[in-house]
mmCIF file of C-alpha atoms (C1' of nucleotides) in Angstrom:
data_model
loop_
_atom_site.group_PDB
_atom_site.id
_atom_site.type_symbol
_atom_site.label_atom_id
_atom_site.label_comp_id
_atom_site.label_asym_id
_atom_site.label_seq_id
_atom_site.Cartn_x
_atom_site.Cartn_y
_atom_site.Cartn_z
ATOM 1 C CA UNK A 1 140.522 104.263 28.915
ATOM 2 C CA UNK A 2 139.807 106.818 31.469
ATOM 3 C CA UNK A 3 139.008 110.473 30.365
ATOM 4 C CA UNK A 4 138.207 112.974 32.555
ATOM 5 C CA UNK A 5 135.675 114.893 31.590
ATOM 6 C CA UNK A 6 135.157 118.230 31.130
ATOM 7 C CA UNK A 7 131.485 118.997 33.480
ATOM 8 C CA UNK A 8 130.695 121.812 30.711
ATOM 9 C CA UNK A 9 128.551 120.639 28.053
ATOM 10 C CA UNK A 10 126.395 118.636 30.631
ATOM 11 C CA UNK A 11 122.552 118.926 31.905
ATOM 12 C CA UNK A 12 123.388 120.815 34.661
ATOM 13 C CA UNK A 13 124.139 124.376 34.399
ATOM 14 C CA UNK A 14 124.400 126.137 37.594
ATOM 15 C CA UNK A 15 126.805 128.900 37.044
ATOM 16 C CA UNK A 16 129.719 129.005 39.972
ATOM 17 C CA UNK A 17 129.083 129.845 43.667
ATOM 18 C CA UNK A 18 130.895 129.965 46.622
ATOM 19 C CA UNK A 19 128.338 127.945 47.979
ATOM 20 C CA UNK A 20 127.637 124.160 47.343
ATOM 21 C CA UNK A 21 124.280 122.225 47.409
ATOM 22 C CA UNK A 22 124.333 118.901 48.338
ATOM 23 C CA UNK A 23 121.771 116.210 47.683
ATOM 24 C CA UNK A 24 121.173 112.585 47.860
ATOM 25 C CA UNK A 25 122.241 112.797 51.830
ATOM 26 C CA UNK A 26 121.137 110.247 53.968
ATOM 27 C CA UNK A 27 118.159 111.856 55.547
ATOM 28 C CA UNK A 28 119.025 108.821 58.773
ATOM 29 C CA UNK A 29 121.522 110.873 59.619
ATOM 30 C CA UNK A 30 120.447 113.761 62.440
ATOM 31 C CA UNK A 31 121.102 117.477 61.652
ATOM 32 C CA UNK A 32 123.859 118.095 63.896
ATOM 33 C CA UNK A 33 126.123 114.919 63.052
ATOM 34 C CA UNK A 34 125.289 115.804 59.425
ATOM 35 C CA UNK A 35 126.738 119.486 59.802
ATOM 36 C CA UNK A 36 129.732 117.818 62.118
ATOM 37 C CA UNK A 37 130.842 115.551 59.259
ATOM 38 C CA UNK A 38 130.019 117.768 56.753
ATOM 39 C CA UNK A 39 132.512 120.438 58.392
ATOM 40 C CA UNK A 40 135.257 117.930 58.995
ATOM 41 C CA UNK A 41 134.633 116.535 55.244
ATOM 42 C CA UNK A 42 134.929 119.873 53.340
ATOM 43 C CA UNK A 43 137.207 122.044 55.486
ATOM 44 C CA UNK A 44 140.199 120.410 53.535
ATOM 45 C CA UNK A 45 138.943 122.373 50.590
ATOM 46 C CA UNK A 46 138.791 126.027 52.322
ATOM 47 C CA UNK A 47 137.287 127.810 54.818
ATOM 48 C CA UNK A 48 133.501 127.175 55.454
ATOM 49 C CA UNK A 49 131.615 130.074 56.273
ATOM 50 C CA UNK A 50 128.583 128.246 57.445
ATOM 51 C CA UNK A 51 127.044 124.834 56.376
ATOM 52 C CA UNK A 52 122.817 124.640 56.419
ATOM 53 C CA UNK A 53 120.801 121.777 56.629
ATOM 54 C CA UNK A 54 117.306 121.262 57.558
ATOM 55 C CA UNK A 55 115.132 118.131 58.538
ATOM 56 C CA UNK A 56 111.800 119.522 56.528
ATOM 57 C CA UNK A 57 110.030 117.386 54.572
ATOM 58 C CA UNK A 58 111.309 119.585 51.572
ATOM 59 C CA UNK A 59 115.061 119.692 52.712
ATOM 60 C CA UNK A 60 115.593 116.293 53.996
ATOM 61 C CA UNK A 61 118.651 115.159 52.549
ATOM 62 C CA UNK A 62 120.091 118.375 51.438
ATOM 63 C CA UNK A 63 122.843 121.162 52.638
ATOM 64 C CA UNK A 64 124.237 123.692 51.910
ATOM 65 C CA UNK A 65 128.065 124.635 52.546
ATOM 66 C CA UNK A 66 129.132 128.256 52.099
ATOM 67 C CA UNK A 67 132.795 128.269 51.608
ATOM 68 C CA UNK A 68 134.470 131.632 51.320
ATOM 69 C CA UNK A 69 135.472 131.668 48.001
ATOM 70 C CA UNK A 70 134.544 129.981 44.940
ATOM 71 C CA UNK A 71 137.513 127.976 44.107
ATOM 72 C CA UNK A 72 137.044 125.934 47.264
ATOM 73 C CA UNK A 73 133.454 125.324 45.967
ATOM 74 C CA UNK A 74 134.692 123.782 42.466
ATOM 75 C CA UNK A 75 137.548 121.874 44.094
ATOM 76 C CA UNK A 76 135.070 120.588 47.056
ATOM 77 C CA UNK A 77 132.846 119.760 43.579
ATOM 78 C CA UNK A 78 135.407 118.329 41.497
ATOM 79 C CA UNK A 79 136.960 115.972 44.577
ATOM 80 C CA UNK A 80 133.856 115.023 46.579
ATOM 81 C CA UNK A 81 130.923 114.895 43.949
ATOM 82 C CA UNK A 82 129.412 111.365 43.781
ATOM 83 C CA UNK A 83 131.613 110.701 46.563
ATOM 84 C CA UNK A 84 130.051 107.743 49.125
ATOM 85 C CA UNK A 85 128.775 109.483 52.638
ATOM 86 C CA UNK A 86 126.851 107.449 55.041
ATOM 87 C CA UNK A 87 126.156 104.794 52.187
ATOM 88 C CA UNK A 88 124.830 107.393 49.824
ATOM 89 C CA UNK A 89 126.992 109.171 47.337
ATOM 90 C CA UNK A 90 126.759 112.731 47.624
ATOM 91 C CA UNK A 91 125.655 114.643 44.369
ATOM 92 C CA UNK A 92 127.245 118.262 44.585
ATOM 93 C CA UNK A 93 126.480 121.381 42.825
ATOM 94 C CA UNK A 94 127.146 124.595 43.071
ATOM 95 C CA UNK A 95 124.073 126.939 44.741
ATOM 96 C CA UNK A 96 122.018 128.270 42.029
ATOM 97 C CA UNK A 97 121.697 131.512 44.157
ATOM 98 C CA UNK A 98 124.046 133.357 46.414
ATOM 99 C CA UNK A 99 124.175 132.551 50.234
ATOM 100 C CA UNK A 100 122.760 135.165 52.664
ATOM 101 C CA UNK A 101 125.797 135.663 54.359
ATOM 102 C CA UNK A 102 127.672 135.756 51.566
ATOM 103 C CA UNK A 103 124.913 138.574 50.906
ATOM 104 C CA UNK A 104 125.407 140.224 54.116
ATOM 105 C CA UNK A 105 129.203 141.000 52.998
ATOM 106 C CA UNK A 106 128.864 142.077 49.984
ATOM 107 C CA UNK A 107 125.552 144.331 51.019
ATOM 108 C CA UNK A 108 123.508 142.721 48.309
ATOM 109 C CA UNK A 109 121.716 141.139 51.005
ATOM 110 C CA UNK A 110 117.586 141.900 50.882
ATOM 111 C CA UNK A 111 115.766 140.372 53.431
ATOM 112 C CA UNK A 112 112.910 138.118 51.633
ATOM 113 C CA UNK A 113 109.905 138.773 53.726
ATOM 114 C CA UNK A 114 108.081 140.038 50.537
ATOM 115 C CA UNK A 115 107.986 137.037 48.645
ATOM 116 C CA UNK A 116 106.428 135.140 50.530
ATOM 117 C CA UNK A 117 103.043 137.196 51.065
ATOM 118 C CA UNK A 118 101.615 139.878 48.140
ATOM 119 C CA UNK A 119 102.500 143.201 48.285
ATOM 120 C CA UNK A 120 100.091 145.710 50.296
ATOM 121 C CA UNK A 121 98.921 148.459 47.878
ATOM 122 C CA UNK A 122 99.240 151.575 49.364
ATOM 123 C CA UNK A 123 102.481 153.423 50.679
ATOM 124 C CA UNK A 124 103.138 151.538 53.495
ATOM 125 C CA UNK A 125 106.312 149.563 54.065
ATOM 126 C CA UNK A 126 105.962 146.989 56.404
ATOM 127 C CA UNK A 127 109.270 146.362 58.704
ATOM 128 C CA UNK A 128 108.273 144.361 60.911
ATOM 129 C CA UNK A 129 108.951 140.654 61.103
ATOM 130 C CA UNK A 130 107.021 138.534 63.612
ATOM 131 C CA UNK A 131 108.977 135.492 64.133
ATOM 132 C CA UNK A 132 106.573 132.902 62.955
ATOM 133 C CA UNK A 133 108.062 129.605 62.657
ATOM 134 C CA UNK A 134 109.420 129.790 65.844
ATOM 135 C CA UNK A 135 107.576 127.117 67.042
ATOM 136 C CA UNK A 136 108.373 124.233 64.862
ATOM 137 C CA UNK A 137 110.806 122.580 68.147
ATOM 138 C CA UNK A 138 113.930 122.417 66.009
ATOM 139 C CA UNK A 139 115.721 124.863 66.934
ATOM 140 C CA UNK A 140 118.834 122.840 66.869
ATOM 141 C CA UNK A 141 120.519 124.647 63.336
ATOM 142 C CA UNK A 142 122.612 127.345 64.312
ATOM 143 C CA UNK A 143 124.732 126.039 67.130
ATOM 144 C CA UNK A 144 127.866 126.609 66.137
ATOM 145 C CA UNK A 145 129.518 129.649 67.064
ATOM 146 C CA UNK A 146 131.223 130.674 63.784
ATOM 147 C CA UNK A 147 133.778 127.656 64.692
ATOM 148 C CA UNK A 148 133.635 126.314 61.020
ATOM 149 C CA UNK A 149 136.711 127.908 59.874
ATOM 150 C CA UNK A 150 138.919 124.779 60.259
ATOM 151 C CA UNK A 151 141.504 124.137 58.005
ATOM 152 C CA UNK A 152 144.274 125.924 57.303
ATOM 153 C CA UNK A 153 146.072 126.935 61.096
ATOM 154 C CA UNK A 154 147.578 123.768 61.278
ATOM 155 C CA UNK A 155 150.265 124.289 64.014
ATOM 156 C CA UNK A 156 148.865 126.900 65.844
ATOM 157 C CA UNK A 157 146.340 125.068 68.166
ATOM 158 C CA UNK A 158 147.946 122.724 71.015
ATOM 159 C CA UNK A 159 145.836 120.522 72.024
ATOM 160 C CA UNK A 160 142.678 121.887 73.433
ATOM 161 C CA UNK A 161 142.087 120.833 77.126
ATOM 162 C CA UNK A 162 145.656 120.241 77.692
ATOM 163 C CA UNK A 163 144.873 116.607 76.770
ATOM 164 C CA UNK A 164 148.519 115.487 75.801
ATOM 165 C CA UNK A 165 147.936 112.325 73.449
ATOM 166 C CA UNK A 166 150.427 109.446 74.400
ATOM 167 C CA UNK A 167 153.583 109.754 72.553
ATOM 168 C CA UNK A 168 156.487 107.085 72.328
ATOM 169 C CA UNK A 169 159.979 107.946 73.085
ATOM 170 C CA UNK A 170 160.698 106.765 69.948
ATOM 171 C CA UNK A 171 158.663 107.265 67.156
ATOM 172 C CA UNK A 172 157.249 103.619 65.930
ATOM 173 C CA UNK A 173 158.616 102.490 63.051
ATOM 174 C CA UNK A 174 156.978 102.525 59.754
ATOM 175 C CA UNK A 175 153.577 100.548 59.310
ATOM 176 C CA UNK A 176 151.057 100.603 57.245
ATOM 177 C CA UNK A 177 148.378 101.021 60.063
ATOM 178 C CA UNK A 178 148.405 104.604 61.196
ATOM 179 C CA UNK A 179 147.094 105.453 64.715
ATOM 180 C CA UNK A 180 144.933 108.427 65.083
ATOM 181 C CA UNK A 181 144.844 110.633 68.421
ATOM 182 C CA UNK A 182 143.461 113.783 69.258
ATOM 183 C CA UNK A 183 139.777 113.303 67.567
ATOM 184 C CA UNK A 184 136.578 115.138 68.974
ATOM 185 C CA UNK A 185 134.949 112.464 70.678
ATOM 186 C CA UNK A 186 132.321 112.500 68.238
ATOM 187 C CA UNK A 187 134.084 111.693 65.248
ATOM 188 C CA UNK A 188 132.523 109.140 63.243
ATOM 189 C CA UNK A 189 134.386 106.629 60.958
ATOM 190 C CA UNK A 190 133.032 108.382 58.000
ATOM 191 C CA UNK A 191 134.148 111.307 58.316
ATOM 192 C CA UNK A 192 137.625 109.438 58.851
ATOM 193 C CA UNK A 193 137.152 107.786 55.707
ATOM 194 C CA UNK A 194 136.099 110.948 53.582
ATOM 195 C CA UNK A 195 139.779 112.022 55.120
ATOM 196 C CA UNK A 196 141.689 109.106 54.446
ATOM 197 C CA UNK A 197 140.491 107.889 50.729
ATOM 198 C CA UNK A 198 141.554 110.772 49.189
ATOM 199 C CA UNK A 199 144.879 108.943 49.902
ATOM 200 C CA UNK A 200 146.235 105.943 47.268
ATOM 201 C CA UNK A 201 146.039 102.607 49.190
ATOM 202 C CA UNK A 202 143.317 103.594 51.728
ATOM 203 C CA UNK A 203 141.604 100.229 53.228
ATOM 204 C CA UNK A 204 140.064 100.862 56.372
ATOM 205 C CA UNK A 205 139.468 102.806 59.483
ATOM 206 C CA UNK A 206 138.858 101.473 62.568
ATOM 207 C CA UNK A 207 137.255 103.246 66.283
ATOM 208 C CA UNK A 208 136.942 101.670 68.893
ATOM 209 C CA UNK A 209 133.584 102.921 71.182
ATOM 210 C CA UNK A 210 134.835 102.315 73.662
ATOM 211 C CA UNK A 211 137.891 104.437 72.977
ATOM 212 C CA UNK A 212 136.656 107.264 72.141
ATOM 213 C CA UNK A 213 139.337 110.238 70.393
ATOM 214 C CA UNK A 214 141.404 107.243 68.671
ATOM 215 C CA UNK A 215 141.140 105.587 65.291
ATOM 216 C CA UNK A 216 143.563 103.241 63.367
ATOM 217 C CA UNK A 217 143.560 103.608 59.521
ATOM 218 C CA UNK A 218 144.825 100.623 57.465
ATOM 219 C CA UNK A 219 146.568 101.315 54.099
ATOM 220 C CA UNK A 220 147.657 98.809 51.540
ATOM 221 C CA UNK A 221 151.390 99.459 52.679
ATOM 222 C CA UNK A 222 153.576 102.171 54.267
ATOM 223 C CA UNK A 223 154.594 103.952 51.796
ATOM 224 C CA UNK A 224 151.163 104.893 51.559
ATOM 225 C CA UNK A 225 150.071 105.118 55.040
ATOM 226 C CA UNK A 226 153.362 107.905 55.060
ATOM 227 C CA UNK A 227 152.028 109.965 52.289
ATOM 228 C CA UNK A 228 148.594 110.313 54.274
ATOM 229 C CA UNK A 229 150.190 110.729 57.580
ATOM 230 C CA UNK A 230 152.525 113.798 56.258
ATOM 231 C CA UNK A 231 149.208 114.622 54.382
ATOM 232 C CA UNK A 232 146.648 114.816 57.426
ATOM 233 C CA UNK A 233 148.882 115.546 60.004
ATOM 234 C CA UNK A 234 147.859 117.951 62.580
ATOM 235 C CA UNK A 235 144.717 118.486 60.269
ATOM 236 C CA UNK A 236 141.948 120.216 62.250
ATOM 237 C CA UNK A 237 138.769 118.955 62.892
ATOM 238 C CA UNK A 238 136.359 120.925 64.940
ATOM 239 C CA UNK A 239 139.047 122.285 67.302
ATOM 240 C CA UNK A 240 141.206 119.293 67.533
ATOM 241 C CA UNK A 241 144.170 118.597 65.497
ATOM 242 C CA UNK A 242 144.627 115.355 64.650
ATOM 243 C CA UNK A 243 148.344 113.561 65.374
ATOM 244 C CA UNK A 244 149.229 110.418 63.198
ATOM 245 C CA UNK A 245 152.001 107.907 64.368
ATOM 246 C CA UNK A 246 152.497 104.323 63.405
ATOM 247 C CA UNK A 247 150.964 101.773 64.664
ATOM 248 C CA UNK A 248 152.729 99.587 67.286
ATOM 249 C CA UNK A 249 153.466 96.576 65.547
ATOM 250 C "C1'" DA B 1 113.173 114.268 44.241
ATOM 251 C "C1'" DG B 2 113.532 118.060 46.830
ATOM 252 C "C1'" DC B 3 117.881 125.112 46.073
ATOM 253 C "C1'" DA B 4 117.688 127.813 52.018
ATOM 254 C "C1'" DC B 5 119.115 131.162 55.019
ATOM 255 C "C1'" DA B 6 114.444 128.601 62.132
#
DNA sequence: AGCACA
């Protein structure tokens, strides 16, 4: 029989967060697809402040996802924890300590220059941050501009560009292979499939390179394939919203 | 395995 079980008795006891960590990532995967899919993957669950990843030695693998309020975090645990990503199944827990722009809000924020060297003796305060690691060459972290904010506008946004996807003067009928238009050119399968599974029936999804913005999703009959399409309709990745029809038969 | 804020 299947129980679900209650995570509160268990080894690990990080109390809740608004903020997620994320291990077991595939470290194969470069930063800035990582965020992408991350962002596509857990905007269902609320907005995302700001996701952080790194490709240290000590942070390979690992991110971070501020969402903006703590529920989010437990349902984006609860849903996606020991969920498959890129092969590896994440393993999600809350932060053990609060995000620095979560900080910044509430004006607990204290910058943590002093930690890492002793303190001087003597009055002096010492303000002044040099920018050290500067020069590692990845500079590639914080390059999106506060665009993580994703989910919940559904109908607002046309289509950005003016790009009208092809629509059919009649709607196809029913199928159990959805087609997919409307997707940020970089929009991997995964990311389709972290979408899509949620959904009873899910089977497939299928891109083809060189189509890029499209995707057909194959469920195990249309009843199913309906329930995700009223589901993910118009749902927002990046800045796109996706639109769902039927297949053509 | 690894909990940061480039």
């Amino acid at each position: 029989m299947e129980m679900q079980e209650a995570n509160q008795g268990g080894g690990s006891e990080v109390s809740p967060n608004q903020t997620i960590y994320i291990n077991n990532l595939n470290e194969k995967v470069k930063i800035d697809e990582l965020k992408k899919s991350l962002n596509a993957v857990f905007s269902q669950f609320g907005k995302i402040l700001e996701i952080l990843a790194f490709k240290t030695l000590k942070h390979k693998g690992q991110a971070w996802v501020v969402f903006d309020n703590a529920d989010s975090a437990s349902t984006a645990i609860a849903k996606m924890n020991d969920f498959p990503f890129y092969d590896k199944n994440m393993r999600i827990q809350y932060a053990k300590t609060k995000s620095d722009v979560v900080a910044k809000a509430d004006g607990t924020f204290v910058p943590r220059e002093k930690r890492k060297r002793h303190e001087e003796k003597g009055g002096k305060k010492k303000k002044d941050h040099h920018h050290d690691s500067t020069q590692m060459g990845m500079a590639t972290n914080s390059a999106y501009p506060g665009v993580y904010g994703a989910a919940p506008p559904l109908s607002q946004v046309p289509y950005p560009g003016g790009v009208k996807p092809n629509l059919p003067e009649a709607p196809a009928p029913p199928n159990n292979i959805l087609f997919v238009q409307n997707l940020p050119h970089e929009t991997t399968p995964m990311v389709l499939q972290m979408l899509f599974y949620q959904y009873q029936g899910f089977k497939e999804v299928r891109m083809v390179e060189a189509k890029p913005g499209i995707a057909f999703v194959e469920f195990a009959d249309e009843m199913q394939s309906t329930v995700a399409m009223q589901g993910l309709q118009g749902f927002k990745i990046q800045q796109n919203q996706m639109l769902i029809t039927y297949a053509k038969k």
